Amino acid sequence: MKVAFIMEAMSQIPPKITDLLTAWQKGDSDALPEIARLVCDDLRRMARRFLAREPVKDILQTTVLVDEFFVTLLGRRTVSFKNGRHFFGFAGQTMRRFLIDHARRRLRQKHGVGEVPVALGPEHEEILATLPNEDLLAVNEALEKLEKIDPRLAEIVTLRFFLGMTIAETAAALEISPATVKREWEFARLWLYQELQRCGEPSPDPEDPACGD
Amino acid sequence: MGSERWQQLKDVVGAVLEQERQDWPTCLVEKCGHDVDLFLQASSLLATSTTVGDFIEKPAWRIFGRPSAVRQPEESGTITL
């Protein structure tokens, strides 16, 4: 019997979200994309089930991984959702806060403020040097402005950009037509892009936006 | 910008984007009529379409690194019992 076989089989089992979140909270940057991928994949599966017109109640009760993500991150034990749209809105906002929080941490580390950076190997340093944390924060600032003007557009951007949902999945989650999502998504992309251009280079300090209202 | 004006802008830009690029100017003029402000706002937004590329098309978390499909064990190797 070969242990390597067992180890390989075990490595196919995704790590628990709580373990990954704990690692992330301790400064393991590598945990973040994996957490996001696992949770987003799960949410996208749920959206596809919405597309197949499965009952909302059945879908929301069967996703342990997503539930674990919310409970660990937000400390919420009971969350009740009115409908699918409410749920996906909550999920999108949670993932958005999670990623933005991470980007801010990274930026603080880059500027030598806040937590002590974890020891990184050369390949990680190379990745860190190319990460556009400021860009993500700038997009988030522009999205906050868009939210005030057109909440539905901002919702579409949150699902598409922060959860990685397709046009069809977003349409299913928001209970609107794919054609509407496509049209609104294109408009939102142009508007956000123009807003970023108008504001110029974003400020490295997220508390001090370079471009006010 | 008021909500009615915003909706007008969305409608115009949405309608133009559905056309072939060579038909954009005609469609834009047609949709805006004599509303110069609307024309300028819509043109300005549409102008960004040449440089917008794949802006925010990839999920945000992808910029933090490439996720591995599964976590590999700390040490690998074959051990025969």
mmCIF file of C-alpha atoms in Angstrom:
data_model
loop_
_atom_site.group_PDB
_atom_site.id
_atom_site.type_symbol
_atom_site.label_atom_id
_atom_site.label_comp_id
_atom_site.label_asym_id
_atom_site.label_seq_id
_atom_site.Cartn_x
_atom_site.Cartn_y
_atom_site.Cartn_z
ATOM 1 C CA MET A 1 0.000 0.000 0.000
ATOM 2 C CA LYS A 2 1.409 3.324 -0.948
ATOM 3 C CA VAL A 3 1.059 6.344 1.305
ATOM 4 C CA ALA A 4 1.581 8.601 -1.706
ATOM 5 C CA PHE A 5 -1.693 7.328 -3.134
ATOM 6 C CA ILE A 6 -3.551 8.194 0.071
ATOM 7 C CA MET A 7 -1.869 11.597 0.244
ATOM 8 C CA GLU A 8 -2.824 12.300 -3.335
ATOM 9 C CA ALA A 9 -6.403 11.258 -2.649
ATOM 10 C CA MET A 10 -6.486 13.481 0.435
ATOM 11 C CA SER A 11 -5.104 16.427 -1.473
ATOM 12 C CA GLN A 12 -8.165 16.266 -3.723
ATOM 13 C CA ILE A 13 -10.376 17.185 -0.777
ATOM 14 C CA PRO A 14 -10.748 20.960 -0.591
ATOM 15 C CA PRO A 15 -9.528 22.396 2.696
ATOM 16 C CA LYS A 16 -12.185 23.701 5.057
ATOM 17 C CA ILE A 17 -13.097 27.288 4.556
ATOM 18 C CA THR A 18 -12.636 27.955 8.271
ATOM 19 C CA ASP A 19 -9.039 26.684 8.101
ATOM 20 C CA LEU A 20 -8.343 28.887 5.094
ATOM 21 C CA LEU A 21 -9.959 31.907 6.727
ATOM 22 C CA THR A 22 -7.911 31.356 9.868
ATOM 23 C CA ALA A 23 -4.770 31.147 7.751
ATOM 24 C CA TRP A 24 -5.778 34.309 5.901
ATOM 25 C CA GLN A 25 -6.464 36.170 9.135
ATOM 26 C CA LYS A 26 -2.962 35.198 10.299
ATOM 27 C CA GLY A 27 -1.486 36.784 7.190
ATOM 28 C CA ASP A 28 -1.365 33.922 4.686
ATOM 29 C CA SER A 29 -2.079 35.773 1.442
ATOM 30 C CA ASP A 30 -2.109 32.535 -0.513
ATOM 31 C CA ALA A 31 -5.303 31.507 1.256
ATOM 32 C CA LEU A 32 -7.336 34.356 -0.227
ATOM 33 C CA PRO A 33 -7.653 33.308 -3.881
ATOM 34 C CA GLU A 34 -8.483 29.802 -2.768
ATOM 35 C CA ILE A 35 -11.198 30.985 -0.371
ATOM 36 C CA ALA A 36 -12.641 33.244 -3.047
ATOM 37 C CA ARG A 37 -12.529 30.516 -5.668
ATOM 38 C CA LEU A 38 -14.237 27.946 -3.469
ATOM 39 C CA VAL A 39 -16.945 30.316 -2.280
ATOM 40 C CA CYS A 40 -17.508 31.857 -5.715
ATOM 41 C CA ASP A 41 -17.711 28.425 -7.347
ATOM 42 C CA ASP A 42 -20.305 27.436 -4.789
ATOM 43 C CA LEU A 43 -22.312 30.602 -5.309
ATOM 44 C CA ARG A 44 -22.146 30.173 -9.056
ATOM 45 C CA ARG A 45 -23.444 26.635 -8.707
ATOM 46 C CA MET A 46 -26.317 28.063 -6.708
ATOM 47 C CA ALA A 47 -27.015 30.652 -9.389
ATOM 48 C CA ARG A 48 -27.079 27.907 -12.010
ATOM 49 C CA ARG A 49 -29.673 26.090 -9.932
ATOM 50 C CA PHE A 50 -31.694 29.284 -9.906
ATOM 51 C CA LEU A 51 -31.389 29.209 -13.678
ATOM 52 C CA ALA A 52 -32.834 25.693 -13.610
ATOM 53 C CA ARG A 53 -35.712 27.167 -11.592
ATOM 54 C CA GLU A 54 -35.194 25.074 -8.497
ATOM 55 C CA PRO A 55 -37.053 26.271 -5.385
ATOM 56 C CA VAL A 56 -35.171 29.049 -3.551
ATOM 57 C CA LYS A 57 -35.545 27.358 -0.165
ATOM 58 C CA ASP A 58 -33.876 24.136 -1.349
ATOM 59 C CA ILE A 59 -30.956 25.989 -2.858
ATOM 60 C CA LEU A 60 -30.218 28.174 0.141
ATOM 61 C CA GLN A 61 -30.288 25.300 2.611
ATOM 62 C CA THR A 62 -27.809 23.057 0.871
ATOM 63 C CA THR A 63 -24.674 25.135 0.733
ATOM 64 C CA VAL A 64 -22.585 24.385 3.778
ATOM 65 C CA LEU A 65 -19.429 25.945 2.403
ATOM 66 C CA VAL A 66 -20.968 29.346 1.774
ATOM 67 C CA ASP A 67 -22.701 29.255 5.130
ATOM 68 C CA GLU A 68 -19.395 28.467 6.820
ATOM 69 C CA PHE A 69 -17.775 31.375 4.989
ATOM 70 C CA PHE A 70 -20.375 33.846 6.235
ATOM 71 C CA VAL A 71 -20.411 32.556 9.796
ATOM 72 C CA THR A 72 -16.622 32.557 10.105
ATOM 73 C CA LEU A 73 -16.140 35.926 8.486
ATOM 74 C CA LEU A 74 -19.054 37.788 9.943
ATOM 75 C CA GLY A 75 -19.773 35.843 13.077
ATOM 76 C CA ARG A 76 -23.405 35.551 12.075
ATOM 77 C CA ARG A 77 -25.197 32.474 13.256
ATOM 78 C CA THR A 78 -28.573 33.055 11.726
ATOM 79 C CA VAL A 79 -29.112 34.831 8.464
ATOM 80 C CA SER A 80 -32.516 34.794 6.850
ATOM 81 C CA PHE A 81 -33.022 35.841 3.282
ATOM 82 C CA LYS A 82 -36.208 37.062 1.701
ATOM 83 C CA ASN A 83 -35.359 35.619 -1.709
ATOM 84 C CA GLY A 84 -32.553 34.682 -4.051
ATOM 85 C CA ARG A 85 -31.811 38.251 -4.978
ATOM 86 C CA HIS A 86 -31.450 39.235 -1.332
ATOM 87 C CA PHE A 87 -29.124 36.300 -0.739
ATOM 88 C CA PHE A 88 -26.863 36.959 -3.723
ATOM 89 C CA GLY A 89 -26.765 40.665 -2.892
ATOM 90 C CA PHE A 90 -25.547 39.772 0.583
ATOM 91 C CA ALA A 91 -23.043 37.253 -0.787
ATOM 92 C CA GLY A 92 -21.666 39.756 -3.302
ATOM 93 C CA GLN A 93 -21.268 42.469 -0.678
ATOM 94 C CA THR A 94 -19.575 40.051 1.706
ATOM 95 C CA MET A 95 -17.086 38.910 -0.904
ATOM 96 C CA ARG A 96 -16.498 42.514 -1.906
ATOM 97 C CA ARG A 97 -15.751 43.559 1.689
ATOM 98 C CA PHE A 98 -13.507 40.536 2.082
ATOM 99 C CA LEU A 99 -11.429 41.353 -1.009
ATOM 100 C CA ILE A 100 -11.276 45.081 -0.318
ATOM 101 C CA ASP A 101 -10.199 44.430 3.243
ATOM 102 C CA HIS A 102 -7.445 42.231 1.898
ATOM 103 C CA ALA A 103 -6.344 44.872 -0.618
ATOM 104 C CA ARG A 104 -6.192 47.494 2.154
ATOM 105 C CA ARG A 105 -4.129 45.194 4.358
ATOM 106 C CA ARG A 106 -1.719 44.592 1.522
ATOM 107 C CA LEU A 107 -1.450 48.288 0.841
ATOM 108 C CA ARG A 108 -0.742 49.031 4.494
ATOM 109 C CA GLN A 109 1.952 46.372 4.491
ATOM 110 C CA LYS A 110 3.445 47.823 1.335
ATOM 111 C CA HIS A 111 3.624 51.222 3.036
ATOM 112 C CA GLY A 112 5.020 49.717 6.225
ATOM 113 C CA VAL A 113 1.934 50.358 8.346
ATOM 114 C CA GLY A 114 -0.193 47.862 10.202
ATOM 115 C CA GLU A 115 0.484 44.169 10.487
ATOM 116 C CA VAL A 116 3.926 42.734 10.015
ATOM 117 C CA PRO A 117 4.117 41.104 6.590
ATOM 118 C CA VAL A 118 4.447 37.361 6.530
ATOM 119 C CA ALA A 119 7.701 35.905 5.248
ATOM 120 C CA LEU A 120 7.419 35.418 1.510
ATOM 121 C CA GLY A 121 9.433 33.522 -1.024
ATOM 122 C CA PRO A 122 10.791 35.128 -4.209
ATOM 123 C CA GLU A 123 7.816 34.004 -6.289
ATOM 124 C CA HIS A 124 5.405 35.647 -3.858
ATOM 125 C CA GLU A 125 7.411 38.869 -3.813
ATOM 126 C CA GLU A 126 7.191 38.949 -7.584
ATOM 127 C CA ILE A 127 3.412 38.562 -7.426
ATOM 128 C CA LEU A 128 3.128 41.211 -4.706
ATOM 129 C CA ALA A 129 5.106 43.695 -6.770
ATOM 130 C CA THR A 130 2.650 43.433 -9.648
ATOM 131 C CA LEU A 131 -0.611 43.423 -7.713
ATOM 132 C CA PRO A 132 -2.743 46.474 -8.403
ATOM 133 C CA ASN A 133 -4.183 46.909 -4.912
ATOM 134 C CA GLU A 134 -4.703 50.605 -5.514
ATOM 135 C CA ASP A 135 -6.648 49.821 -8.669
ATOM 136 C CA LEU A 136 -9.002 47.511 -6.810
ATOM 137 C CA LEU A 137 -9.554 50.147 -4.140
ATOM 138 C CA ALA A 138 -10.124 52.792 -6.808
ATOM 139 C CA VAL A 139 -12.689 50.567 -8.526
ATOM 140 C CA ASN A 140 -14.386 50.093 -5.190
ATOM 141 C CA GLU A 141 -14.524 53.852 -4.600
ATOM 142 C CA ALA A 142 -16.023 54.420 -8.036
ATOM 143 C CA LEU A 143 -18.480 51.604 -7.385
ATOM 144 C CA GLU A 144 -19.562 53.297 -4.157
ATOM 145 C CA LYS A 145 -20.406 56.390 -6.216
ATOM 146 C CA LEU A 146 -22.294 54.283 -8.731
ATOM 147 C CA GLU A 147 -24.248 52.652 -5.906
ATOM 148 C CA LYS A 148 -25.640 56.066 -4.951
ATOM 149 C CA ILE A 149 -26.709 56.821 -8.523
ATOM 150 C CA ASP A 150 -27.915 53.411 -9.657
ATOM 151 C CA PRO A 151 -28.030 50.596 -7.068
ATOM 152 C CA ARG A 152 -28.943 47.928 -9.617
ATOM 153 C CA LEU A 153 -25.933 48.683 -11.803
ATOM 154 C CA ALA A 154 -23.708 48.456 -8.752
ATOM 155 C CA GLU A 155 -25.346 45.139 -7.838
ATOM 156 C CA ILE A 156 -24.591 43.761 -11.293
ATOM 157 C CA VAL A 157 -20.968 44.882 -11.044
ATOM 158 C CA THR A 158 -20.646 43.331 -7.591
ATOM 159 C CA LEU A 159 -21.914 39.952 -8.783
ATOM 160 C CA ARG A 160 -19.916 39.997 -12.005
ATOM 161 C CA PHE A 161 -16.639 41.449 -10.685
ATOM 162 C CA PHE A 162 -16.528 40.310 -7.064
ATOM 163 C CA LEU A 163 -18.221 36.918 -7.451
ATOM 164 C CA GLY A 164 -17.157 36.210 -11.036
ATOM 165 C CA MET A 165 -20.675 35.367 -12.172
ATOM 166 C CA THR A 166 -21.491 35.074 -15.856
ATOM 167 C CA ILE A 167 -24.191 37.157 -17.535
ATOM 168 C CA ALA A 168 -26.648 34.248 -17.278
ATOM 169 C CA GLU A 169 -25.825 33.565 -13.618
ATOM 170 C CA THR A 170 -26.160 37.242 -12.739
ATOM 171 C CA ALA A 171 -29.496 37.383 -14.517
ATOM 172 C CA ALA A 172 -30.683 34.340 -12.582
ATOM 173 C CA ALA A 173 -29.475 35.751 -9.273
ATOM 174 C CA LEU A 174 -31.146 39.130 -9.837
ATOM 175 C CA GLU A 175 -34.208 37.684 -11.540
ATOM 176 C CA ILE A 176 -33.849 39.892 -14.606
ATOM 177 C CA SER A 177 -33.200 39.050 -18.255
ATOM 178 C CA PRO A 178 -29.683 38.274 -19.525
ATOM 179 C CA ALA A 179 -30.119 40.990 -22.177
ATOM 180 C CA THR A 180 -30.712 43.569 -19.435
ATOM 181 C CA VAL A 181 -27.671 42.388 -17.483
ATOM 182 C CA LYS A 182 -25.506 42.531 -20.605
ATOM 183 C CA ARG A 183 -26.635 46.056 -21.483
ATOM 184 C CA GLU A 184 -26.310 47.374 -17.938
ATOM 185 C CA TRP A 185 -22.964 45.655 -17.402
ATOM 186 C CA GLU A 186 -21.485 47.305 -20.498
ATOM 187 C CA PHE A 187 -22.778 50.683 -19.416
ATOM 188 C CA ALA A 188 -21.409 50.204 -15.891
ATOM 189 C CA ARG A 189 -17.990 49.189 -17.199
ATOM 190 C CA LEU A 190 -17.783 52.304 -19.347
ATOM 191 C CA TRP A 191 -18.998 54.553 -16.556
ATOM 192 C CA LEU A 192 -16.602 53.134 -13.966
ATOM 193 C CA TYR A 193 -13.701 53.279 -16.385
ATOM 194 C CA GLN A 194 -14.476 56.886 -17.225
ATOM 195 C CA GLU A 195 -14.803 57.702 -13.525
ATOM 196 C CA LEU A 196 -11.360 56.239 -12.834
ATOM 197 C CA GLN A 197 -9.878 58.187 -15.740
ATOM 198 C CA ARG A 198 -11.563 61.343 -14.542
ATOM 199 C CA CYS A 199 -10.162 60.900 -11.056
ATOM 200 C CA GLY A 200 -6.688 60.105 -12.349
ATOM 201 C CA GLU A 201 -4.337 57.986 -10.320
ATOM 202 C CA PRO A 202 -6.039 56.769 -7.151
ATOM 203 C CA SER A 203 -4.637 57.819 -3.822
ATOM 204 C CA PRO A 204 -2.611 55.113 -2.082
ATOM 205 C CA ASP A 205 -4.459 55.995 1.095
ATOM 206 C CA PRO A 206 -7.967 54.491 0.910
ATOM 207 C CA GLU A 207 -9.144 56.952 3.563
ATOM 208 C CA ASP A 208 -8.115 59.884 1.416
ATOM 209 C CA PRO A 209 -9.713 59.476 -2.015
ATOM 210 C CA ALA A 210 -7.960 61.384 -4.770
ATOM 211 C CA CYS A 211 -11.235 62.358 -6.361
ATOM 212 C CA GLY A 212 -14.111 63.626 -4.307
ATOM 213 C CA ASP A 213 -17.803 63.721 -5.240
ATOM 214 C CA MET B 1 -27.672 64.044 -12.515
ATOM 215 C CA GLY B 2 -31.346 63.279 -11.890
ATOM 216 C CA SER B 3 -32.680 59.761 -12.194
ATOM 217 C CA GLU B 4 -34.657 60.585 -15.342
ATOM 218 C CA ARG B 5 -31.546 62.036 -17.007
ATOM 219 C CA TRP B 6 -29.472 59.061 -15.925
ATOM 220 C CA GLN B 7 -32.016 56.679 -17.441
ATOM 221 C CA GLN B 8 -31.952 58.666 -20.700
ATOM 222 C CA LEU B 9 -28.176 58.375 -20.795
ATOM 223 C CA LYS B 10 -28.355 54.629 -20.176
ATOM 224 C CA ASP B 11 -30.970 54.203 -22.878
ATOM 225 C CA VAL B 12 -28.961 56.130 -25.463
ATOM 226 C CA VAL B 13 -25.648 54.410 -24.703
ATOM 227 C CA GLY B 14 -27.358 51.006 -24.562
ATOM 228 C CA ALA B 15 -29.037 51.574 -27.903
ATOM 229 C CA VAL B 16 -25.816 52.741 -29.559
ATOM 230 C CA LEU B 17 -23.811 49.818 -28.200
ATOM 231 C CA GLU B 18 -26.250 47.413 -29.827
ATOM 232 C CA GLN B 19 -25.363 48.827 -33.262
ATOM 233 C CA GLU B 20 -22.365 48.085 -35.453
ATOM 234 C CA ARG B 21 -19.593 50.539 -34.655
ATOM 235 C CA GLN B 22 -19.847 52.305 -38.021
ATOM 236 C CA ASP B 23 -23.492 53.060 -37.254
ATOM 237 C CA TRP B 24 -22.812 54.611 -33.856
ATOM 238 C CA PRO B 25 -22.700 58.296 -34.983
ATOM 239 C CA THR B 26 -26.004 58.029 -36.825
ATOM 240 C CA CYS B 27 -27.670 56.223 -33.958
ATOM 241 C CA LEU B 28 -26.290 58.703 -31.443
ATOM 242 C CA VAL B 29 -27.595 61.713 -33.345
ATOM 243 C CA GLU B 30 -30.922 60.005 -33.854
ATOM 244 C CA LYS B 31 -31.329 59.129 -30.169
ATOM 245 C CA CYS B 32 -30.161 62.458 -28.767
ATOM 246 C CA GLY B 33 -32.059 64.712 -31.169
ATOM 247 C CA HIS B 34 -31.330 68.304 -30.234
ATOM 248 C CA ASP B 35 -30.262 67.492 -26.708
ATOM 249 C CA VAL B 36 -26.629 68.616 -26.878
ATOM 250 C CA ASP B 37 -25.814 67.788 -23.244
ATOM 251 C CA LEU B 38 -27.094 64.267 -23.642
ATOM 252 C CA PHE B 39 -25.137 63.911 -26.881
ATOM 253 C CA LEU B 40 -21.918 65.053 -25.183
ATOM 254 C CA GLN B 41 -22.372 62.831 -22.152
ATOM 255 C CA ALA B 42 -23.182 59.772 -24.258
ATOM 256 C CA SER B 43 -20.318 60.480 -26.701
ATOM 257 C CA SER B 44 -17.890 60.838 -23.841
ATOM 258 C CA LEU B 45 -18.910 57.483 -22.378
ATOM 259 C CA LEU B 46 -18.873 55.758 -25.745
ATOM 260 C CA ALA B 47 -15.409 57.157 -26.453
ATOM 261 C CA THR B 48 -14.048 55.125 -23.547
ATOM 262 C CA SER B 49 -15.130 51.926 -25.286
ATOM 263 C CA THR B 50 -12.009 52.100 -27.449
ATOM 264 C CA THR B 51 -9.724 51.900 -24.421
ATOM 265 C CA VAL B 52 -11.824 50.055 -21.833
ATOM 266 C CA GLY B 53 -10.515 46.649 -23.002
ATOM 267 C CA ASP B 54 -11.287 43.866 -20.536
ATOM 268 C CA PHE B 55 -11.503 46.244 -17.569
ATOM 269 C CA ILE B 56 -13.130 44.380 -14.600
ATOM 270 C CA GLU B 57 -14.025 41.479 -16.891
ATOM 271 C CA LYS B 58 -11.934 39.087 -14.797
ATOM 272 C CA PRO B 59 -13.108 38.323 -11.251
ATOM 273 C CA ALA B 60 -11.485 40.573 -8.634
ATOM 274 C CA TRP B 61 -9.955 37.731 -6.671
ATOM 275 C CA ARG B 62 -7.905 36.638 -9.667
ATOM 276 C CA ILE B 63 -5.670 39.665 -9.268
ATOM 277 C CA PHE B 64 -4.475 38.298 -5.943
ATOM 278 C CA GLY B 65 -2.814 35.336 -7.566
ATOM 279 C CA ARG B 66 -3.586 32.151 -9.328
ATOM 280 C CA PRO B 67 -5.498 29.754 -7.096
ATOM 281 C CA SER B 68 -4.293 26.220 -7.081
ATOM 282 C CA ALA B 69 -6.993 23.656 -7.871
ATOM 283 C CA VAL B 70 -6.179 21.812 -4.693
ATOM 284 C CA ARG B 71 -3.657 22.391 -1.938
ATOM 285 C CA GLN B 72 -0.635 20.208 -2.276
ATOM 286 C CA PRO B 73 0.761 18.393 0.760
ATOM 287 C CA GLU B 74 3.720 20.125 2.449
ATOM 288 C CA GLU B 75 6.087 17.374 1.361
ATOM 289 C CA SER B 76 5.574 14.995 -1.464
ATOM 290 C CA GLY B 77 7.246 11.707 -2.137
ATOM 291 C CA THR B 78 6.510 8.023 -2.176
ATOM 292 C CA ILE B 79 6.663 6.029 1.016
ATOM 293 C CA THR B 80 6.156 2.306 0.761
ATOM 294 C CA LEU B 81 4.875 0.570 3.861
#
